[in-house]
Short mmCIF file of C-alpha atoms in Angstrom, two decimals:
data_model
loop_
_atom_site.label_atom_id
_atom_site.label_comp_id
_atom_site.label_asym_id
_atom_site.label_seq_id
_atom_site.Cartn_x
_atom_site.Cartn_y
_atom_site.Cartn_z
CA MET G 84 0.00 -0.03 -0.04
CA ALA G 85 2.72 2.38 1.03
CA THR G 86 4.77 1.26 -1.99
CA ALA G 87 1.91 2.03 -4.35
CA ALA G 88 1.52 5.48 -2.78
CA VAL G 89 5.21 6.24 -3.19
CA ALA G 90 5.21 5.06 -6.78
CA ALA G 91 2.15 7.26 -7.53
CA ALA G 92 3.83 10.27 -5.88
CA LEU G 93 6.98 9.69 -8.03
CA LEU G 94 4.89 9.37 -11.18
CA VAL G 95 3.14 12.69 -10.42
CA LEU G 96 6.54 14.37 -9.76
CA MET G 97 7.90 13.03 -13.06
CA LEU G 98 4.92 14.16 -15.05
CA THR G 99 5.11 17.63 -13.36
CA ALA G 100 8.78 17.92 -14.21
CA ALA G 101 8.14 16.92 -17.84
CA ALA G 102 5.35 19.44 -18.10
CA ALA G 103 7.55 22.13 -16.55
CA THR G 104 10.32 21.28 -19.03
CA ALA G 105 7.97 21.38 -21.96
CA ALA G 106 6.64 24.82 -20.81
CA GLU G 107 10.17 26.14 -20.43
CA ARG G 108 11.22 24.89 -23.83
CA ARG G 109 11.14 27.98 -26.14
CA LYS G 110 9.73 27.86 -29.61
CA HIS G 111 12.08 30.56 -31.07
CA ALA G 112 15.76 31.30 -31.19
CA TYR G 113 18.19 34.08 -32.05
CA ALA G 114 21.13 32.36 -33.66
CA ALA G 115 24.60 33.40 -34.70
CA MET G 116 27.39 31.59 -36.45
CA MET G 117 31.08 31.06 -35.41
CA TYR G 118 33.82 29.46 -37.33
CA MET G 119 37.68 29.48 -37.19
CA GLY G 120 40.44 30.11 -39.65
CA THR G 121 40.87 33.92 -39.90
CA PRO G 122 43.24 36.24 -38.12
CA ARG G 123 40.30 37.84 -36.37
CA ASP G 124 38.60 34.77 -34.80
CA TYR G 125 38.95 36.20 -31.25
CA GLU G 126 37.52 39.51 -32.14
CA PHE G 127 34.41 37.90 -33.76
CA TYR G 128 34.05 35.64 -30.67
CA VAL G 129 33.86 38.78 -28.46
CA ALA G 130 31.47 40.45 -30.93
CA THR G 131 29.12 37.46 -30.92
CA ARG G 132 28.97 37.38 -27.14
CA VAL G 133 28.31 41.13 -26.95
CA MET G 134 25.55 40.93 -29.67
CA LEU G 135 23.74 37.99 -28.01
CA ARG G 136 24.08 39.58 -24.54
CA SER G 137 22.46 42.79 -25.96
CA ILE G 138 19.47 40.66 -26.86
CA ALA G 139 19.37 38.89 -23.45
CA LYS G 140 19.31 42.31 -21.69
CA LEU G 141 16.12 43.11 -23.51
CA ASN G 142 14.46 40.04 -21.97
CA ALA G 143 13.80 38.41 -25.36
CA ASP G 144 11.47 35.43 -25.19
CA ALA G 145 13.72 33.12 -27.22
CA ASP G 146 16.82 30.96 -26.89
CA LEU G 147 20.22 32.39 -27.65
CA LEU G 148 22.15 29.95 -29.88
CA VAL G 149 25.46 29.77 -31.64
CA ILE G 150 26.08 27.43 -34.56
CA ALA G 151 29.78 26.72 -33.98
CA SER G 152 32.18 24.85 -36.20
CA HIS G 153 33.73 21.77 -34.60
CA ASP G 154 37.17 23.61 -34.20
CA VAL G 155 35.89 26.49 -32.05
CA PRO G 156 37.94 26.27 -28.86
CA LEU G 157 36.16 24.39 -26.04
CA GLN G 158 36.98 27.17 -23.54
CA TRP G 159 35.03 29.66 -25.74
CA GLN G 160 32.15 27.22 -25.95
CA ARG G 161 32.12 26.75 -22.18
CA THR G 162 32.22 30.49 -21.60
CA MET G 163 29.32 31.15 -23.84
CA LYS G 164 27.33 28.33 -22.25
CA VAL G 165 28.11 29.11 -18.60
CA GLU G 166 28.54 32.89 -18.51
CA ASP G 167 26.21 33.97 -21.35
CA GLY G 168 23.49 31.31 -21.12
CA ILE G 169 23.99 30.52 -24.88
CA LYS G 170 23.19 27.13 -26.41
CA VAL G 171 26.03 25.91 -28.63
CA VAL G 172 25.32 23.62 -31.61
CA THR G 173 28.56 22.16 -33.04
CA VAL G 174 28.56 21.42 -36.71
CA LYS G 175 30.99 20.23 -39.35
CA ASN G 176 32.26 22.86 -41.74
CA MET G 177 30.25 22.96 -44.90
CA ARG G 178 32.32 22.59 -48.08
CA ASN G 179 32.20 25.66 -50.21
CA PRO G 180 31.92 24.69 -53.95
CA TYR G 181 32.53 28.25 -55.13
CA GLU G 182 36.18 28.53 -54.07
CA GLY G 183 37.37 28.47 -57.66
CA GLN G 184 35.43 31.62 -58.67
CA GLY G 185 37.49 34.55 -59.77
CA ASN G 186 35.89 36.94 -57.33
CA PHE G 187 35.88 34.59 -54.35
CA ASP G 188 37.11 36.18 -51.09
CA PRO G 189 38.73 33.49 -48.85
CA ARG G 190 37.42 35.05 -45.72
CA PHE G 191 33.92 34.01 -46.76
CA LYS G 192 34.89 30.41 -47.25
CA LEU G 193 32.94 29.00 -44.36
CA THR G 194 30.00 31.44 -44.33
CA LEU G 195 27.85 28.70 -45.85
CA ASN G 196 27.72 27.14 -42.37
CA LYS G 197 24.81 29.62 -41.89
CA LEU G 198 22.57 27.26 -43.84
CA TYR G 199 22.58 24.96 -40.78
CA ALA G 200 20.00 27.29 -39.35
CA TRP G 201 17.42 25.54 -41.45
CA SER G 202 18.20 22.20 -39.60
CA LEU G 203 17.15 23.67 -36.15
CA ILE G 204 13.80 22.02 -36.51
CA GLU G 205 13.15 22.11 -32.72
CA TYR G 206 12.22 25.83 -33.30
CA GLU G 207 9.27 27.29 -35.13
CA ARG G 208 11.19 30.36 -36.16
CA VAL G 209 14.86 31.40 -36.01
CA VAL G 210 16.37 34.84 -36.40
CA MET G 211 19.75 34.40 -37.88
CA ILE G 212 22.17 37.29 -37.07
CA ASP G 213 25.78 38.23 -37.92
CA SER G 214 28.06 39.24 -34.99
CA ASP G 215 28.41 42.82 -36.31
CA ASN G 216 24.90 43.82 -35.10
CA ILE G 217 23.68 45.31 -31.72
CA PHE G 218 20.01 45.35 -30.60
CA LEU G 219 18.69 48.64 -29.32
CA GLN G 220 15.21 47.31 -28.41
CA ARG G 221 13.32 44.09 -28.23
CA ALA G 222 12.47 42.61 -31.64
CA ASP G 223 10.58 39.41 -30.82
CA GLU G 224 7.82 40.37 -33.31
CA LEU G 225 10.19 39.02 -35.94
CA PHE G 226 9.21 35.53 -34.99
CA GLN G 227 5.72 36.27 -36.48
CA CYS G 228 7.30 36.61 -39.91
CA GLY G 229 7.02 33.95 -42.58
CA GLN G 230 9.21 31.22 -43.97
CA PHE G 231 11.93 33.68 -44.97
CA CYS G 232 12.21 37.44 -44.39
CA ALA G 233 15.15 39.76 -44.90
CA VAL G 234 16.04 43.44 -45.14
CA PHE G 235 17.09 45.25 -48.37
CA ILE G 236 19.96 47.52 -47.43
CA ASN G 237 21.06 47.53 -51.02
CA PRO G 238 18.12 48.66 -53.25
CA CYS G 239 18.16 45.39 -55.18
CA ILE G 240 19.95 42.82 -53.01
CA PHE G 241 18.75 41.85 -49.50
CA HIS G 242 21.22 41.65 -46.65
CA THR G 243 21.89 38.41 -44.80
CA GLY G 244 23.21 40.06 -41.71
CA LEU G 245 19.86 39.43 -40.14
CA PHE G 246 17.01 37.28 -41.55
CA VAL G 247 14.01 35.24 -40.27
CA LEU G 248 13.53 31.62 -41.33
CA GLN G 249 11.30 28.67 -40.60
CA PRO G 250 13.52 25.61 -39.94
CA SER G 251 12.80 22.72 -42.33
CA MET G 252 14.86 19.58 -43.05
CA ASP G 253 13.34 19.44 -46.56
CA VAL G 254 14.57 23.02 -47.31
CA PHE G 255 17.98 22.22 -45.72
CA LYS G 256 18.40 19.07 -47.85
CA ASN G 257 17.32 20.98 -50.91
CA MET G 258 19.90 23.74 -50.24
CA LEU G 259 22.63 21.09 -49.93
CA ASN G 260 21.55 19.57 -53.25
CA GLU G 261 21.67 23.01 -54.82
CA LEU G 262 25.19 23.45 -53.56
CA GLU G 263 26.06 20.06 -55.19
CA VAL G 264 24.57 20.93 -58.56
CA GLY G 265 26.26 24.34 -58.54
CA ARG G 266 23.50 26.98 -58.17
CA ARG G 267 24.60 30.37 -59.34
CA ASN G 268 26.30 32.35 -56.53
CA PRO G 269 27.57 35.81 -57.44
CA ASP G 270 29.94 36.18 -54.45
CA GLY G 271 30.60 32.61 -53.42
CA ALA G 272 29.38 33.32 -49.87
CA ASP G 273 26.16 32.88 -47.97
CA GLN G 274 24.66 36.15 -49.26
CA GLY G 275 25.09 35.28 -52.88
CA PHE G 276 23.61 31.79 -52.35
CA LEU G 277 20.52 33.01 -50.49
CA VAL G 278 19.89 35.86 -52.89
CA SER G 279 19.95 33.25 -55.66
CA TYR G 280 17.73 30.85 -53.63
CA PHE G 281 15.06 33.48 -52.87
CA PRO G 282 15.17 35.45 -56.10
CA ASP G 283 11.67 37.05 -55.82
CA LEU G 284 11.96 38.56 -52.30
CA LEU G 285 12.05 42.16 -53.67
CA ASP G 286 8.54 41.73 -55.01
CA ARG G 287 7.16 40.41 -51.72
CA PRO G 288 5.09 42.59 -49.35
CA LEU G 289 6.56 44.45 -46.41
CA PHE G 290 6.32 42.72 -43.06
CA HIS G 291 3.92 44.08 -40.52
CA PRO G 292 3.49 41.88 -37.41
CA PRO G 293 -0.17 40.82 -36.84
CA ALA G 294 -1.65 42.42 -33.74
CA ASN G 295 -3.04 39.03 -32.56
CA GLY G 296 0.48 37.52 -32.38
CA SER G 297 -0.13 34.91 -35.08
CA LYS G 298 2.52 33.89 -37.50
CA LEU G 299 2.50 34.69 -41.19
CA ASP G 300 3.16 32.38 -44.12
CA GLY G 301 5.27 33.06 -47.17
CA THR G 302 8.25 35.39 -47.68
CA TYR G 303 8.37 39.13 -46.76
CA ARG G 304 10.65 42.09 -46.82
CA LEU G 305 11.66 43.44 -43.50
CA PRO G 306 11.59 47.18 -42.76
CA LEU G 307 14.94 48.90 -42.72
CA GLY G 308 14.73 49.58 -38.97
CA TYR G 309 15.70 45.92 -38.37
CA GLN G 310 19.04 46.49 -40.09
CA MET G 311 19.98 50.12 -39.80
CA ASP G 312 23.17 50.47 -41.80
CA ALA G 313 25.77 52.47 -39.82
CA SER G 314 26.62 54.25 -43.05
CA TYR G 315 23.25 55.99 -42.91
CA TYR G 316 24.12 57.38 -39.46
CA TYR G 317 27.30 59.08 -40.68
CA LEU G 318 25.58 61.31 -43.21
CA LYS G 319 23.38 63.07 -40.66
CA LEU G 320 25.07 61.93 -37.45
CA ARG G 321 21.76 60.69 -36.28
CA TRP G 322 19.17 58.10 -37.31
CA ASN G 323 16.67 58.98 -39.97
CA VAL G 324 14.85 55.65 -40.63
CA PRO G 325 11.11 56.49 -40.66
CA CYS G 326 9.79 53.04 -41.67
CA GLY G 327 9.65 50.34 -39.02
CA PRO G 328 11.12 50.18 -35.53
CA ASN G 329 14.71 51.24 -35.06
CA SER G 330 15.68 48.04 -33.38
CA VAL G 331 18.99 46.81 -34.75
CA ILE G 332 22.23 48.52 -35.89
CA THR G 333 24.40 46.68 -38.33
CA PHE G 334 28.08 47.55 -39.13
CA PRO G 335 28.80 46.20 -42.69
CA SER G 336 31.95 48.27 -43.06
CA ALA G 337 35.49 47.20 -43.97
CA VAL G 338 36.60 44.44 -41.67
CA TRP G 339 39.36 46.62 -40.05
CA LEU G 340 36.79 49.23 -39.12
CA LYS G 341 34.42 47.03 -37.24
CA PRO G 342 33.16 48.78 -34.08
CA TRP G 343 34.96 46.43 -31.63
CA TYR G 344 38.40 47.62 -32.76
CA TRP G 345 39.65 50.41 -30.44
CA TRP G 346 40.83 52.53 -33.40
CA SER G 347 37.31 52.67 -35.11
CA TRP G 348 36.25 55.52 -32.76
CA PRO G 349 36.32 58.41 -33.30
CA VAL G 350 37.05 57.62 -36.94
CA LEU G 351 33.53 56.11 -37.01
CA PRO G 352 31.65 57.71 -34.08
CA LEU G 353 28.90 55.12 -33.85
CA GLY G 354 31.43 52.51 -32.63
CA LEU G 355 31.08 54.00 -29.20
CA ALA G 356 27.50 52.62 -29.12
CA TRP G 357 28.81 49.09 -29.54
CA HIS G 358 31.33 49.58 -26.73
CA ALA G 359 28.55 50.90 -24.52
CA GLN G 360 26.86 47.57 -25.07
CA ARG G 361 30.05 45.67 -24.32
CA LEU G 362 30.64 47.70 -21.16
CA ASN G 363 27.10 46.78 -19.94
CA THR G 364 27.42 43.04 -20.89
CA ILE G 365 30.78 41.14 -20.82
CA GLY G 366 33.07 44.07 -19.82
CA TYR G 367 36.84 44.37 -20.48
CA GLY G 368 38.31 42.04 -17.92
CA ALA G 369 40.07 39.99 -20.56
CA GLU G 370 42.06 42.96 -21.90
CA LEU G 371 42.71 44.80 -18.66
CA PRO G 372 45.83 42.86 -17.51
CA MET G 373 47.65 43.40 -20.83
CA PHE G 374 46.64 47.06 -20.82
CA LEU G 375 47.98 47.68 -17.35
CA ALA G 376 51.23 45.77 -18.10
CA GLN G 377 51.88 47.85 -21.22
CA ALA G 378 51.12 51.07 -19.42
CA PHE G 379 53.57 50.20 -16.63
CA ILE G 380 56.29 49.35 -19.18
CA TYR G 381 55.73 52.57 -21.06
CA ILE G 382 55.96 54.66 -17.78
CA ALA G 383 59.15 52.87 -16.89
CA ILE G 384 60.61 53.56 -20.39
CA MET G 385 59.76 57.27 -20.06
CA ALA G 386 61.41 57.42 -16.63
CA ALA G 387 64.54 55.65 -17.86
CA ALA G 388 64.75 57.93 -20.95
CA LYS G 389 64.58 61.00 -18.70
CA VAL G 390 67.20 59.79 -16.21
CA GLY G 391 69.76 58.44 -18.58
CA ARG G 392 70.38 60.46 -21.70
CA PRO G 393 73.54 59.01 -23.41
CA SER G 394 75.49 61.02 -25.78
CA SER G 395 74.20 60.73 -29.22
CA GLY G 396 77.62 61.35 -30.67
CA LYS G 397 78.99 58.21 -28.91
CA LEU G 398 76.03 55.99 -30.00
CA CYS G 399 76.29 57.02 -33.65
CA TYR G 400 80.03 56.34 -34.10
CA GLY G 401 79.30 53.72 -36.67
CA LEU G 402 77.55 56.21 -38.88
CA ARG G 403 80.31 58.82 -39.20
CA GLY G 404 80.69 60.25 -42.62
CA GLU G 405 77.37 58.70 -43.68
CA LYS G 406 74.82 61.45 -43.32
CA TRP G 407 72.26 59.65 -45.44
CA ALA G 408 72.46 56.61 -43.09
CA LEU G 409 72.04 58.73 -40.05
CA ARG G 410 69.02 60.44 -41.58
CA SER G 411 67.57 57.01 -42.53
CA VAL G 412 68.03 55.63 -39.00
CA THR G 413 66.44 58.81 -37.56
CA ALA G 414 63.41 58.59 -39.88
CA TRP G 415 62.86 54.92 -39.29
CA SER G 416 63.25 55.33 -35.54
CA ILE G 417 60.55 58.05 -35.41
CA ILE G 418 58.26 56.00 -37.61
CA ALA G 419 58.78 52.97 -35.34
CA ALA G 420 58.02 55.07 -32.25
CA TYR G 421 54.62 56.01 -33.72
CA THR G 422 53.69 52.69 -35.29
CA ALA G 423 54.90 49.97 -32.87
CA PRO G 424 52.52 50.90 -29.98
CA PHE G 425 49.59 50.90 -32.38
CA PHE G 426 50.05 47.08 -33.04
CA LEU G 427 50.63 46.32 -29.33
CA VAL G 428 47.41 47.77 -27.94
CA PRO G 429 44.81 44.95 -27.36
CA ARG G 430 42.60 45.17 -30.38
CA THR G 431 39.25 44.93 -28.66
CA VAL G 432 39.89 47.28 -25.62
CA HIS G 433 37.63 50.24 -25.14
CA PRO G 434 38.58 53.13 -27.52
CA VAL G 435 39.32 55.64 -24.73
CA LEU G 436 41.75 53.17 -23.13
CA GLY G 437 43.22 52.13 -26.50
CA TRP G 438 43.93 55.65 -27.64
CA SER G 439 45.30 56.56 -24.17
CA LEU G 440 47.67 53.56 -24.22
CA TYR G 441 48.71 54.32 -27.80
CA LEU G 442 49.55 57.93 -27.03
CA LEU G 443 51.40 56.92 -23.92
CA GLY G 444 53.44 54.33 -25.79
CA SER G 445 54.36 56.59 -28.71
CA ALA G 446 55.36 59.37 -26.24
CA ALA G 447 57.61 56.95 -24.37
CA LEU G 448 59.34 55.68 -27.53
CA CYS G 449 59.68 59.17 -28.90
CA ALA G 450 61.47 60.12 -25.60
CA VAL G 451 63.91 57.22 -26.28
CA VAL G 452 64.55 58.42 -29.81
CA VAL G 453 65.10 62.00 -28.61
CA GLY G 454 67.50 60.88 -25.93
CA LEU G 455 69.53 58.51 -28.14
CA LEU G 456 69.86 60.78 -31.21
CA GLY G 457 69.84 64.17 -29.47
CA LEU G 458 66.90 65.39 -31.51
CA PRO G 459 64.77 68.44 -30.57
CA ALA G 460 61.88 67.08 -28.43
CA MET G 461 59.10 69.34 -29.73
CA ALA G 462 59.84 68.60 -33.33
CA VAL G 463 59.69 64.83 -32.74
CA LEU G 464 56.51 65.15 -30.71
CA THR G 465 54.70 67.33 -33.34
CA PRO G 466 53.04 64.30 -34.89
CA TRP G 467 52.01 63.26 -31.43
CA LEU G 468 50.36 66.57 -30.73
CA GLY G 469 48.80 66.39 -34.20
CA PHE G 470 47.15 63.02 -33.29
CA CYS G 471 45.74 64.55 -30.11
CA GLY G 472 44.21 67.37 -32.05
CA ALA G 473 42.85 65.08 -34.74
CA LEU G 474 41.16 62.91 -32.15
CA GLY G 475 39.58 65.99 -30.64
CA VAL G 476 38.35 67.21 -34.01
CA MET G 477 36.79 63.89 -34.90
CA ALA G 478 35.26 63.30 -31.51
CA VAL G 479 33.50 66.70 -31.34
CA PRO G 480 29.81 65.89 -30.74
CA TRP G 481 28.08 68.99 -32.01
CA TYR G 482 28.65 68.85 -35.73
CA ALA G 483 25.52 69.64 -37.74
CA ASP G 484 25.99 66.62 -40.00
CA GLY G 485 28.52 64.17 -41.37
CA VAL G 486 29.55 66.55 -44.26
CA VAL G 487 30.52 69.30 -41.85
CA ARG G 488 32.42 66.83 -39.80
CA ALA G 489 34.36 65.60 -42.89
CA LEU G 490 35.13 69.14 -43.96
CA ALA G 491 36.38 70.05 -40.38
CA VAL G 492 38.74 67.00 -40.44
CA LEU G 493 40.09 67.97 -43.94
CA ALA G 494 40.59 71.61 -42.84
CA TYR G 495 42.52 70.41 -39.68
CA ALA G 496 44.72 68.07 -41.86
CA PHE G 497 45.39 70.99 -44.29
CA CYS G 498 46.47 73.26 -41.45
CA CYS G 499 48.66 70.63 -39.82
CA ALA G 500 50.53 69.62 -43.00
CA PRO G 501 52.88 72.62 -43.15
CA VAL G 502 53.61 72.24 -39.31
CA LEU G 503 54.60 68.57 -39.78
CA TRP G 504 56.79 69.52 -42.66
CA ALA G 505 58.54 72.20 -40.59
CA ALA G 506 59.10 69.69 -37.81
CA GLY G 507 60.64 67.27 -40.21
CA VAL G 508 62.92 69.94 -41.55
CA LYS G 509 63.91 70.91 -38.05
CA VAL G 510 64.84 67.26 -37.18
CA MET G 511 66.99 66.88 -40.25
CA GLY G 512 68.63 70.30 -39.56
CA SER G 513 69.45 69.19 -36.00
CA LEU G 514 71.21 66.04 -37.42
CA HIS G 515 73.24 68.22 -39.90
CA THR G 516 74.29 70.59 -37.01
CA LEU G 517 75.23 67.49 -34.85
CA ALA G 518 77.37 66.03 -37.63
CA GLU G 519 79.14 69.28 -38.19
CA ARG G 520 79.82 69.89 -34.54
CA GLU G 521 81.11 66.35 -33.79
CA GLY G 522 83.05 65.79 -36.87
CA HIS G 523 83.09 62.13 -36.13
CA PHE G 524 81.31 59.91 -33.56
CA LEU G 525 82.79 57.88 -30.80
CA TRP G 526 81.90 54.50 -29.32
CA LEU G 527 80.55 54.45 -25.77
CA GLY G 528 83.50 54.60 -23.35
CA GLU G 529 86.06 55.39 -26.11
CA SER G 530 88.34 58.43 -25.66
CA PRO G 531 89.33 60.70 -28.48
CA GLN G 532 92.67 59.90 -30.05
CA LEU G 533 95.17 62.69 -30.42
CA PRO G 534 96.97 62.79 -33.78
CA GLN G 535 100.51 61.48 -33.59
CA SER G 536 103.03 64.26 -33.89
CA SER G 537 106.61 64.93 -33.14
CA LYS G 538 107.75 65.48 -29.54
CA LEU G 539 107.07 68.88 -28.24
CA TYR G 540 109.84 70.92 -26.72
#
């Protein structure tokens, strides 16, 4: 009797747990893609986490999911699962049959992995998103769209940085078959294939979510507000997208000007919005130790350069009589002082920290060049002051529009050019003066040799 009661209680608990699990299982997902094999894998890993976290902060009623190639590091996968609450689906890299095309870009070799989104049949709808997006407001109404929906950033070609799909194994298998038979693909990447696969999307109606929450059938164009191209912002320095909600910003710029790179701001001012999202999501703990270590080293270099200023004449003994060589060494030393710190700054650090570290590093190395070669400090630091001024001009927030901002930057560059030229002339002139004064250069610790002559009486 007691045994039967216990069994009945266990059965009730199991049924309750199963019902709760079914209720918690979500019918929709925001999905992104990750693959390896480019020099920027880590940066896109960071960008993917920030993008999905920006959705989570909006309390989206959907799973967050990453379609990861099998070679994505396990540590990255664990971090996304544990810290970000992201589901990771591991897949085998899809072979790209378009590699032989003349216009094929190798960095898009694995973008066809995006087609795996159609195999996520446990979901009713999936919003597939590239990592160079940030969400400004909740966009769950996208799950009401039809079997395929995308935004036309280009007037004639839809953009695959964000699209809605209804998963289907039949469609997925058909896509694989189309890859095998060689369906036309203008760019050899996911966008060219999908544009070819859904050729009539431009003629489809614009998506308007039904008020009753029901799902639509068919294919639809999405309003531009779901993929606000950052390029539109730079014309007016504000958003001017009247149709649809202004929900998602996309950054389809050159790969080296993506918003997560510290140097993209203030060159492209909207990058600061991406970093605001990162600051409020995953933070900068990964880059902070390297930032602090470099800052400490640069401060030590500046202190050492100020304390010990060796004689430039002694250090340049090997270049006596070779003025062209001395000028070449000087020019390359100054160039290295300004370029080396740029490549040492952690790429995905906050722009304010990145530019601060770069300016500190270049000032430290310039101090070394000034001390070793005996150059005029202000002339060597003129480009440094020019960088500071350029950053201030580009970061000014009260330009009327992007055209005025561009003209201000050009005017600043025009005014700075003669100052930089004068600084270069002054540096070369100081070298000439040094050579004339010393006559020849001595090794460190070497004493000048008196000419042999007859005995003096």
